[in-house]
PDB file of C-alpha atoms in Angstrom:
ATOM      1  CA  UNK M   1       0.000   0.000   0.000  1.00 48.00           C
ATOM      2  CA  UNK M   2       1.477   3.388  -0.945  1.00 56.00           C
ATOM      3  CA  UNK M   3       2.955   5.869   1.481  1.00 64.00           C
ATOM      4  CA  UNK M   4       4.365   9.325   0.819  1.00 65.00           C
ATOM      5  CA  UNK M   5       7.927   8.019   1.165  1.00 69.00           C
ATOM      6  CA  UNK M   6       7.215   5.119  -1.198  1.00 77.00           C
ATOM      7  CA  UNK M   7       5.871   7.590  -3.789  1.00 77.00           C
ATOM      8  CA  UNK M   8       9.020   9.696  -3.382  1.00 73.00           C
ATOM      9  CA  UNK M   9      11.254   6.640  -3.823  1.00 81.00           C
ATOM     10  CA  UNK M  10       9.330   5.575  -6.936  1.00 81.00           C
ATOM     11  CA  UNK M  11       9.618   9.058  -8.436  1.00 78.00           C
ATOM     12  CA  UNK M  12      13.373   9.168  -7.741  1.00 81.00           C
ATOM     13  CA  UNK M  13      13.969   5.780  -9.377  1.00 89.00           C
ATOM     14  CA  UNK M  14      11.937   6.847 -12.432  1.00 86.00           C
ATOM     15  CA  UNK M  15      13.962  10.054 -12.642  1.00 83.00           C
ATOM     16  CA  UNK M  16      17.262   8.179 -12.430  1.00 89.00           C
ATOM     17  CA  UNK M  17      16.252   5.696 -15.130  1.00 90.00           C
ATOM     18  CA  UNK M  18      14.983   8.294 -17.581  1.00 90.00           C
ATOM     19  CA  UNK M  19      18.043  10.436 -16.869  1.00 90.00           C
ATOM     20  CA  UNK M  20      20.160   7.542 -18.150  1.00 91.00           C
ATOM     21  CA  UNK M  21      17.829   7.309 -21.179  1.00 93.00           C
ATOM     22  CA  UNK M  22      16.970   3.709 -20.350  1.00 92.00           C
ATOM     23  CA  UNK M  23      13.662   1.991 -20.969  1.00 92.00           C
ATOM     24  CA  UNK M  24      12.323  -0.558 -18.514  1.00 92.00           C
ATOM     25  CA  UNK M  25      13.211  -3.229 -21.068  1.00 93.00           C
ATOM     26  CA  UNK M  26      16.812  -1.951 -21.106  1.00 93.00           C
ATOM     27  CA  UNK M  27      16.964  -2.275 -17.330  1.00 93.00           C
ATOM     28  CA  UNK M  28      15.595  -5.812 -17.501  1.00 93.00           C
ATOM     29  CA  UNK M  29      18.184  -6.787 -20.089  1.00 94.00           C
ATOM     30  CA  UNK M  30      21.072  -5.415 -18.011  1.00 94.00           C
ATOM     31  CA  UNK M  31      20.000  -6.470 -14.512  1.00 92.00           C
ATOM     32  CA  UNK M  32      17.585  -9.363 -14.939  1.00 92.00           C
ATOM     33  CA  UNK M  33      14.934  -7.486 -12.948  1.00 92.00           C
ATOM     34  CA  UNK M  34      11.514  -8.415 -14.305  1.00 90.00           C
ATOM     35  CA  UNK M  35       9.880  -5.592 -16.297  1.00 91.00           C
ATOM     36  CA  UNK M  36       6.598  -6.012 -14.455  1.00 91.00           C
ATOM     37  CA  UNK M  37       8.425  -5.812 -11.116  1.00 90.00           C
ATOM     38  CA  UNK M  38      10.186  -2.626 -12.225  1.00 90.00           C
ATOM     39  CA  UNK M  39       6.852  -1.135 -13.255  1.00 88.00           C
ATOM     40  CA  UNK M  40       5.383  -1.915  -9.826  1.00 85.00           C
ATOM     41  CA  UNK M  41       8.404  -0.336  -8.114  1.00 88.00           C
ATOM     42  CA  UNK M  42       8.214   2.809 -10.250  1.00 85.00           C
ATOM     43  CA  UNK M  43       4.486   3.227  -9.645  1.00 80.00           C
ATOM     44  CA  UNK M  44       4.818   2.809  -5.848  1.00 78.00           C
ATOM     45  CA  UNK M  45       2.955  -0.516  -5.833  1.00 77.00           C
ATOM     46  CA  UNK M  46       5.784  -2.297  -4.009  1.00 82.00           C
ATOM     47  CA  UNK M  47       8.960  -1.456  -2.127  1.00 84.00           C
ATOM     48  CA  UNK M  48      12.061  -2.862  -3.856  1.00 87.00           C
ATOM     49  CA  UNK M  49      14.053  -5.559  -2.128  1.00 89.00           C
ATOM     50  CA  UNK M  50      17.499  -4.452  -0.974  1.00 88.00           C
ATOM     51  CA  UNK M  51      19.436  -6.357  -3.662  1.00 90.00           C
ATOM     52  CA  UNK M  52      17.090  -5.047  -6.368  1.00 91.00           C
ATOM     53  CA  UNK M  53      17.532  -1.458  -5.196  1.00 89.00           C
ATOM     54  CA  UNK M  54      21.329  -1.782  -5.126  1.00 88.00           C
ATOM     55  CA  UNK M  55      21.339  -3.238  -8.644  1.00 91.00           C
ATOM     56  CA  UNK M  56      19.280  -0.287  -9.905  1.00 91.00           C
ATOM     57  CA  UNK M  57      21.452   2.313  -8.180  1.00 90.00           C
ATOM     58  CA  UNK M  58      24.604   0.724  -9.598  1.00 90.00           C
ATOM     59  CA  UNK M  59      23.130   0.631 -13.104  1.00 90.00           C
ATOM     60  CA  UNK M  60      22.049   4.278 -12.869  1.00 91.00           C
ATOM     61  CA  UNK M  61      25.526   5.365 -11.759  1.00 89.00           C
ATOM     62  CA  UNK M  62      24.372   6.779  -8.440  1.00 89.00           C
ATOM     63  CA  UNK M  63      27.375   7.961  -6.320  1.00 87.00           C
ATOM     64  CA  UNK M  64      28.023   5.944  -3.156  1.00 80.00           C
ATOM     65  CA  UNK M  65      27.035   8.726  -0.684  1.00 76.00           C
ATOM     66  CA  UNK M  66      23.608   8.979  -2.350  1.00 79.00           C
ATOM     67  CA  UNK M  67      23.152   5.209  -2.054  1.00 80.00           C
ATOM     68  CA  UNK M  68      22.633   5.562   1.677  1.00 77.00           C
ATOM     69  CA  UNK M  69      20.069   8.336   1.310  1.00 75.00           C
ATOM     70  CA  UNK M  70      17.962   6.355  -1.148  1.00 80.00           C
ATOM     71  CA  UNK M  71      18.250   3.143   0.866  1.00 78.00           C
ATOM     72  CA  UNK M  72      17.129   5.012   3.989  1.00 74.00           C
ATOM     73  CA  UNK M  73      14.157   6.328   2.015  1.00 65.00           C
ATOM     74  CA  UNK M  74      13.335   2.766   0.967  1.00 73.00           C
ATOM     75  CA  UNK M  75      13.609   1.429   4.512  1.00 69.00           C
ATOM     76  CA  UNK M  76      11.166   4.074   5.744  1.00 57.00           C
ATOM     77  CA  UNK M  77       8.784   3.613   2.834  1.00 51.00           C
ATOM     78  CA  UNK M  78       6.708   0.967   4.593  1.00 54.00           C
ATOM     79  CA  UNK M  79       6.675   2.662   7.987  1.00 51.00           C
ATOM     80  CA  UNK M  80       3.001   3.295   8.741  1.00 49.00           C
ATOM     81  CA  UNK M  81       2.708   4.357  12.345  1.00 46.00           C
ATOM     82  CA  UNK M  82      -1.038   4.870  11.943  1.00 47.00           C
ATOM     83  CA  UNK M  83      -1.672   1.170  11.216  1.00 47.00           C
ATOM     84  CA  UNK M  84      -3.917  -0.735  13.623  1.00 52.00           C
ATOM     85  CA  UNK M  85      -4.418  -4.532  13.617  1.00 50.00           C
ATOM     86  CA  UNK M  86      -7.992  -4.288  12.295  1.00 49.00           C
ATOM     87  CA  UNK M  87      -7.011  -1.916   9.463  1.00 53.00           C
ATOM     88  CA  UNK M  88      -6.022  -4.923   7.361  1.00 57.00           C
ATOM     89  CA  UNK M  89      -9.749  -5.652   7.035  1.00 67.00           C
ATOM     90  CA  UNK M  90     -10.541  -2.188   5.615  1.00 73.00           C
ATOM     91  CA  UNK M  91     -10.476  -1.585   1.843  1.00 75.00           C
ATOM     92  CA  UNK M  92      -6.945  -1.073   0.542  1.00 70.00           C
ATOM     93  CA  UNK M  93      -7.796   2.308  -1.013  1.00 74.00           C
ATOM     94  CA  UNK M  94      -9.143   3.577   2.307  1.00 80.00           C
ATOM     95  CA  UNK M  95      -6.068   2.522   4.266  1.00 76.00           C
ATOM     96  CA  UNK M  96      -3.919   4.175   1.585  1.00 75.00           C
ATOM     97  CA  UNK M  97      -5.928   7.355   2.064  1.00 84.00           C
ATOM     98  CA  UNK M  98      -5.410   7.174   5.847  1.00 84.00           C
ATOM     99  CA  UNK M  99      -1.682   6.793   5.249  1.00 79.00           C
ATOM    100  CA  UNK M 100      -1.476   9.879   3.043  1.00 83.00           C
ATOM    101  CA  UNK M 101      -3.679  11.929   5.382  1.00 89.00           C
ATOM    102  CA  UNK M 102      -1.487  11.047   8.362  1.00 85.00           C
ATOM    103  CA  UNK M 103       1.582  12.439   6.584  1.00 83.00           C
ATOM    104  CA  UNK M 104      -0.070  15.477   4.983  1.00 91.00           C
ATOM    105  CA  UNK M 105       0.646  19.067   5.972  1.00 94.00           C
ATOM    106  CA  UNK M 106      -2.649  20.460   4.717  1.00 97.00           C
ATOM    107  CA  UNK M 107      -5.948  19.154   3.374  1.00 98.00           C
ATOM    108  CA  UNK M 108      -8.516  20.993   1.272  1.00 98.00           C
ATOM    109  CA  UNK M 109     -11.781  19.075   1.348  1.00 98.00           C
ATOM    110  CA  UNK M 110     -15.018  19.790  -0.502  1.00 98.00           C
ATOM    111  CA  UNK M 111     -18.103  17.761   0.461  1.00 97.00           C
ATOM    112  CA  UNK M 112     -21.478  17.989  -1.240  1.00 95.00           C
ATOM    113  CA  UNK M 113     -23.545  15.559   0.870  1.00 95.00           C
ATOM    114  CA  UNK M 114     -21.536  14.705   4.007  1.00 95.00           C
ATOM    115  CA  UNK M 115     -19.861  16.491   6.864  1.00 97.00           C
ATOM    116  CA  UNK M 116     -16.097  15.989   6.265  1.00 97.00           C
ATOM    117  CA  UNK M 117     -14.846  12.814   7.931  1.00 96.00           C
ATOM    118  CA  UNK M 118     -12.258  14.652  10.027  1.00 97.00           C
ATOM    119  CA  UNK M 119     -15.050  16.719  11.604  1.00 98.00           C
ATOM    120  CA  UNK M 120     -17.691  14.031  12.133  1.00 98.00           C
ATOM    121  CA  UNK M 121     -18.915  13.103  15.600  1.00 98.00           C
ATOM    122  CA  UNK M 122     -18.954   9.421  16.426  1.00 98.00           C
ATOM    123  CA  UNK M 123     -22.756   9.197  16.286  1.00 98.00           C
ATOM    124  CA  UNK M 124     -22.907  11.005  12.943  1.00 98.00           C
ATOM    125  CA  UNK M 125     -20.162   8.778  11.534  1.00 98.00           C
ATOM    126  CA  UNK M 126     -22.008   5.648  12.652  1.00 98.00           C
ATOM    127  CA  UNK M 127     -25.295   6.834  11.110  1.00 97.00           C
ATOM    128  CA  UNK M 128     -23.584   7.774   7.830  1.00 97.00           C
ATOM    129  CA  UNK M 129     -21.727   4.467   7.528  1.00 96.00           C
ATOM    130  CA  UNK M 130     -24.887   2.475   8.267  1.00 96.00           C
ATOM    131  CA  UNK M 131     -26.763   4.410   5.605  1.00 96.00           C
ATOM    132  CA  UNK M 132     -24.060   4.244   2.939  1.00 94.00           C
ATOM    133  CA  UNK M 133     -23.241   0.551   3.574  1.00 93.00           C
ATOM    134  CA  UNK M 134     -26.625  -1.063   4.304  1.00 94.00           C
ATOM    135  CA  UNK M 135     -25.239  -4.595   3.848  1.00 94.00           C
ATOM    136  CA  UNK M 136     -22.306  -4.117   6.261  1.00 93.00           C
ATOM    137  CA  UNK M 137     -22.227  -6.100   9.501  1.00 94.00           C
ATOM    138  CA  UNK M 138     -22.206  -4.408  12.893  1.00 95.00           C
ATOM    139  CA  UNK M 139     -18.533  -5.354  13.257  1.00 93.00           C
ATOM    140  CA  UNK M 140     -17.624  -3.809   9.910  1.00 92.00           C
ATOM    141  CA  UNK M 141     -19.515  -0.630  10.757  1.00 95.00           C
ATOM    142  CA  UNK M 142     -17.774  -0.293  14.123  1.00 94.00           C
ATOM    143  CA  UNK M 143     -14.357  -0.857  12.544  1.00 91.00           C
ATOM    144  CA  UNK M 144     -14.992   1.980  10.117  1.00 93.00           C
ATOM    145  CA  UNK M 145     -16.316   4.240  12.856  1.00 95.00           C
ATOM    146  CA  UNK M 146     -13.222   3.544  14.953  1.00 93.00           C
ATOM    147  CA  UNK M 147     -10.926   4.232  11.995  1.00 91.00           C
ATOM    148  CA  UNK M 148     -12.709   7.507  11.262  1.00 93.00           C
ATOM    149  CA  UNK M 149     -12.431   8.721  14.857  1.00 95.00           C
ATOM    150  CA  UNK M 150      -8.765   7.695  15.057  1.00 92.00           C
ATOM    151  CA  UNK M 151      -8.058   9.672  11.880  1.00 93.00           C
ATOM    152  CA  UNK M 152      -9.134  12.839  13.661  1.00 96.00           C
ATOM    153  CA  UNK M 153      -5.989  12.674  15.785  1.00 95.00           C
ATOM    154  CA  UNK M 154      -4.190  14.545  12.976  1.00 95.00           C
ATOM    155  CA  UNK M 155      -6.132  17.656  14.052  1.00 97.00           C
ATOM    156  CA  UNK M 156      -5.066  17.505  17.696  1.00 95.00           C
ATOM    157  CA  UNK M 157      -1.394  16.464  17.511  1.00 93.00           C
ATOM    158  CA  UNK M 158       1.357  18.940  18.436  1.00 94.00           C
ATOM    159  CA  UNK M 159       1.845  19.989  14.794  1.00 94.00           C
ATOM    160  CA  UNK M 160      -1.739  19.632  13.586  1.00 96.00           C
ATOM    161  CA  UNK M 161      -2.942  19.162  10.059  1.00 97.00           C
ATOM    162  CA  UNK M 162      -4.280  22.339   8.462  1.00 98.00           C
ATOM    163  CA  UNK M 163      -7.822  21.668   7.283  1.00 98.00           C
ATOM    164  CA  UNK M 164      -9.849  23.848   4.933  1.00 98.00           C
ATOM    165  CA  UNK M 165     -13.297  22.310   4.576  1.00 98.00           C
ATOM    166  CA  UNK M 166     -16.057  23.536   2.289  1.00 98.00           C
ATOM    167  CA  UNK M 167     -19.513  21.936   2.453  1.00 98.00           C
ATOM    168  CA  UNK M 168     -22.687  22.365   0.483  1.00 98.00           C
ATOM    169  CA  UNK M 169     -25.619  23.385   2.682  1.00 97.00           C
ATOM    170  CA  UNK M 170     -27.262  20.088   1.698  1.00 96.00           C
ATOM    171  CA  UNK M 171     -24.774  18.240   3.926  1.00 96.00           C
ATOM    172  CA  UNK M 172     -26.113  20.148   6.951  1.00 96.00           C
ATOM    173  CA  UNK M 173     -29.802  19.968   6.101  1.00 95.00           C
ATOM    174  CA  UNK M 174     -29.869  16.183   5.658  1.00 95.00           C
ATOM    175  CA  UNK M 175     -31.082  14.715   8.965  1.00 95.00           C
ATOM    176  CA  UNK M 176     -28.427  12.029   9.431  1.00 96.00           C
ATOM    177  CA  UNK M 177     -29.134  10.072  12.601  1.00 96.00           C
ATOM    178  CA  UNK M 178     -31.952  12.392  13.711  1.00 95.00           C
ATOM    179  CA  UNK M 179     -32.166  15.895  15.223  1.00 94.00           C
ATOM    180  CA  UNK M 180     -30.075  15.152  18.325  1.00 95.00           C
ATOM    181  CA  UNK M 181     -27.205  13.695  16.299  1.00 97.00           C
ATOM    182  CA  UNK M 182     -27.292  16.636  13.891  1.00 96.00           C
ATOM    183  CA  UNK M 183     -27.452  19.173  16.723  1.00 96.00           C
ATOM    184  CA  UNK M 184     -24.325  17.677  18.282  1.00 97.00           C
ATOM    185  CA  UNK M 185     -22.659  17.538  14.873  1.00 97.00           C
ATOM    186  CA  UNK M 186     -23.326  21.218  14.213  1.00 97.00           C
ATOM    187  CA  UNK M 187     -21.924  22.080  17.643  1.00 96.00           C
ATOM    188  CA  UNK M 188     -18.757  20.204  16.634  1.00 97.00           C
ATOM    189  CA  UNK M 189     -18.505  22.250  13.437  1.00 97.00           C
ATOM    190  CA  UNK M 190     -19.034  25.486  15.332  1.00 96.00           C
ATOM    191  CA  UNK M 191     -16.159  24.590  17.649  1.00 95.00           C
ATOM    192  CA  UNK M 192     -13.935  23.769  14.657  1.00 96.00           C
ATOM    193  CA  UNK M 193     -14.370  27.257  13.209  1.00 94.00           C
ATOM    194  CA  UNK M 194     -12.675  28.704  16.293  1.00 93.00           C
ATOM    195  CA  UNK M 195      -9.523  26.600  15.801  1.00 96.00           C
ATOM    196  CA  UNK M 196      -6.628  28.485  14.139  1.00 96.00           C
ATOM    197  CA  UNK M 197      -5.610  25.508  11.975  1.00 97.00           C
ATOM    198  CA  UNK M 198      -9.112  24.955  10.575  1.00 97.00           C
ATOM    199  CA  UNK M 199     -11.133  26.915   8.041  1.00 97.00           C
ATOM    200  CA  UNK M 200     -14.782  26.046   7.481  1.00 97.00           C
ATOM    201  CA  UNK M 201     -17.148  27.443   4.850  1.00 98.00           C
ATOM    202  CA  UNK M 202     -20.616  26.515   3.642  1.00 98.00           C
ATOM    203  CA  UNK M 203     -22.007  27.062   0.147  1.00 98.00           C
ATOM    204  CA  UNK M 204     -25.624  28.171   0.717  1.00 97.00           C
ATOM    205  CA  UNK M 205     -28.535  26.964  -1.374  1.00 96.00           C
ATOM    206  CA  UNK M 206     -29.076  30.476  -2.728  1.00 95.00           C
ATOM    207  CA  UNK M 207     -25.629  30.384  -4.355  1.00 96.00           C
ATOM    208  CA  UNK M 208     -27.243  28.342  -7.131  1.00 96.00           C
ATOM    209  CA  UNK M 209     -25.254  26.019  -9.379  1.00 97.00           C
ATOM    210  CA  UNK M 210     -21.549  25.783  -8.588  1.00 97.00           C
ATOM    211  CA  UNK M 211     -18.370  23.944  -9.613  1.00 96.00           C
ATOM    212  CA  UNK M 212     -18.604  21.388  -6.794  1.00 96.00           C
ATOM    213  CA  UNK M 213     -21.910  19.878  -7.830  1.00 95.00           C
ATOM    214  CA  UNK M 214     -20.331  16.999  -9.819  1.00 93.00           C
ATOM    215  CA  UNK M 215     -18.923  15.545  -6.582  1.00 94.00           C
ATOM    216  CA  UNK M 216     -16.678  15.707  -3.537  1.00 96.00           C
ATOM    217  CA  UNK M 217     -12.881  15.622  -3.487  1.00 97.00           C
ATOM    218  CA  UNK M 218      -9.864  15.993  -1.208  1.00 97.00           C
ATOM    219  CA  UNK M 219      -6.623  17.763  -2.124  1.00 97.00           C
ATOM    220  CA  UNK M 220      -3.676  16.829   0.103  1.00 94.00           C
ATOM    221  CA  UNK M 221      -0.305  18.589   0.259  1.00 94.00           C
ATOM    222  CA  UNK M 222       2.796  17.428   2.143  1.00 89.00           C
ATOM    223  CA  UNK M 223       5.659  18.987   4.131  1.00 86.00           C
ATOM    224  CA  UNK M 224       8.416  18.110   1.651  1.00 77.00           C
ATOM    225  CA  UNK M 225       8.516  20.035  -1.613  1.00 73.00           C
ATOM    226  CA  UNK M 226       9.556  16.812  -3.389  1.00 70.00           C
ATOM    227  CA  UNK M 227       6.207  15.217  -2.573  1.00 77.00           C
ATOM    228  CA  UNK M 228       3.557  16.225  -5.118  1.00 80.00           C
ATOM    229  CA  UNK M 229       0.013  16.970  -4.052  1.00 89.00           C
ATOM    230  CA  UNK M 230      -2.615  14.233  -4.359  1.00 89.00           C
ATOM    231  CA  UNK M 231      -6.275  14.415  -5.306  1.00 93.00           C
ATOM    232  CA  UNK M 232      -8.528  11.800  -3.728  1.00 92.00           C
ATOM    233  CA  UNK M 233     -12.016  11.086  -5.085  1.00 93.00           C
ATOM    234  CA  UNK M 234     -14.435   8.644  -3.441  1.00 86.00           C
ATOM    235  CA  UNK M 235     -17.216   7.502  -5.765  1.00 80.00           C
ATOM    236  CA  UNK M 236     -19.661   4.660  -6.352  1.00 76.00           C
ATOM    237  CA  UNK M 237     -17.266   3.378  -9.021  1.00 73.00           C
ATOM    238  CA  UNK M 238     -14.406   3.156  -6.506  1.00 73.00           C
ATOM    239  CA  UNK M 239     -11.723   5.314  -4.949  1.00 79.00           C
ATOM    240  CA  UNK M 240      -9.365   7.248  -7.202  1.00 84.00           C
ATOM    241  CA  UNK M 241      -6.017   8.950  -6.568  1.00 84.00           C
ATOM    242  CA  UNK M 242      -4.801  11.597  -9.027  1.00 86.00           C
ATOM    243  CA  UNK M 243      -1.366  13.210  -8.943  1.00 80.00           C
ATOM    244  CA  UNK M 244      -0.739  14.542 -12.463  1.00 83.00           C
ATOM    245  CA  UNK M 245       0.118  18.251 -12.390  1.00 87.00           C
ATOM    246  CA  UNK M 246      -2.795  19.065 -14.702  1.00 94.00           C
ATOM    247  CA  UNK M 247      -5.266  17.356 -12.353  1.00 93.00           C
ATOM    248  CA  UNK M 248      -3.816  19.072  -9.275  1.00 93.00           C
ATOM    249  CA  UNK M 249      -4.080  22.474 -10.986  1.00 95.00           C
ATOM    250  CA  UNK M 250      -7.637  21.772 -12.130  1.00 97.00           C
ATOM    251  CA  UNK M 251      -8.909  20.710  -8.715  1.00 97.00           C
ATOM    252  CA  UNK M 252      -7.003  23.522  -7.045  1.00 97.00           C
ATOM    253  CA  UNK M 253      -8.788  25.985  -9.333  1.00 98.00           C
ATOM    254  CA  UNK M 254     -12.149  24.342  -8.567  1.00 98.00           C
ATOM    255  CA  UNK M 255     -11.496  24.666  -4.830  1.00 98.00           C
ATOM    256  CA  UNK M 256     -10.573  28.342  -5.256  1.00 98.00           C
ATOM    257  CA  UNK M 257     -13.842  28.865  -7.126  1.00 98.00           C
ATOM    258  CA  UNK M 258     -15.810  27.130  -4.367  1.00 98.00           C
ATOM    259  CA  UNK M 259     -14.270  29.184  -1.579  1.00 97.00           C
ATOM    260  CA  UNK M 260     -15.201  32.325  -3.519  1.00 97.00           C
ATOM    261  CA  UNK M 261     -18.904  31.392  -3.771  1.00 97.00           C
ATOM    262  CA  UNK M 262     -19.105  30.002  -0.223  1.00 98.00           C
ATOM    263  CA  UNK M 263     -20.097  32.004   2.825  1.00 98.00           C
ATOM    264  CA  UNK M 264     -17.300  33.628   4.800  1.00 96.00           C
ATOM    265  CA  UNK M 265     -16.281  31.869   8.038  1.00 94.00           C
ATOM    266  CA  UNK M 266     -18.266  34.455  10.036  1.00 95.00           C
ATOM    267  CA  UNK M 267     -21.386  33.988   7.915  1.00 97.00           C
ATOM    268  CA  UNK M 268     -20.880  30.236   8.082  1.00 97.00           C
ATOM    269  CA  UNK M 269     -20.803  30.479  11.879  1.00 96.00           C
ATOM    270  CA  UNK M 270     -24.092  32.395  11.840  1.00 96.00           C
ATOM    271  CA  UNK M 271     -25.675  29.791   9.562  1.00 96.00           C
ATOM    272  CA  UNK M 272     -24.554  27.004  11.899  1.00 96.00           C
ATOM    273  CA  UNK M 273     -26.050  28.845  14.864  1.00 94.00           C
ATOM    274  CA  UNK M 274     -29.334  29.221  12.986  1.00 93.00           C
ATOM    275  CA  UNK M 275     -29.399  25.501  12.125  1.00 92.00           C
ATOM    276  CA  UNK M 276     -28.622  24.552  15.711  1.00 90.00           C
ATOM    277  CA  UNK M 277     -31.586  26.591  16.884  1.00 87.00           C
ATOM    278  CA  UNK M 278     -33.865  24.943  14.333  1.00 84.00           C
ATOM    279  CA  UNK M 279     -32.896  21.519  15.635  1.00 79.00           C
TER     280      UNK M 279
END
């Protein structure tokens, strides 16, 4: 399962190979490393074995001092401190998302129908998961609830994740779990607005059609400049990760458009207060 460090290692090995003007077939011919294996290494599907990595570095003419840096990157590529024993039973794409989120510096999240996962109360999360996965067992639901609540630790650690969340008003009007659950959820959102590392905006119904209507997305950025931003999209057809520069620019522009049409944080706070009173 990919991590930020594994993506960085894969990108570095691709850069070294193309810098030598070698195709994957050339590398296979000169090292005996299977072409399919090389493809999986260069797309961050797997971490290379030590002897495979050394063979690649030797072929690419990497100086000895740099060997140690790249090998250290490889050794840390599978280090996932967030992993819990039951996470192996969650979908691979979801655990990959948790891994990236745990290492991110900032997240920009647009949601059209849900409260963002990082801001959900436990009762809201349980009601959402039950509704979205009607065939899931009680055990599966509780595992997902636990994973979602554990994820929220990124907002309370000593160097917290910076979260900018934009929601459509529809996500607040839908009575997930009933009035009491929604009232508590809105109180949680109101508290989040006051946190310096969180920005929360709502796109009101009277804003009309907007660029976020096709669906939700998450844009994650990381502390190291070498680590490109990632777009994550969760859909009925499956989870999707995008990292091409064109996609990152496009979704970044969409997010900028959404924040422009959304209510200001102060107006969002007033809307939340009004909704809380209604409930």
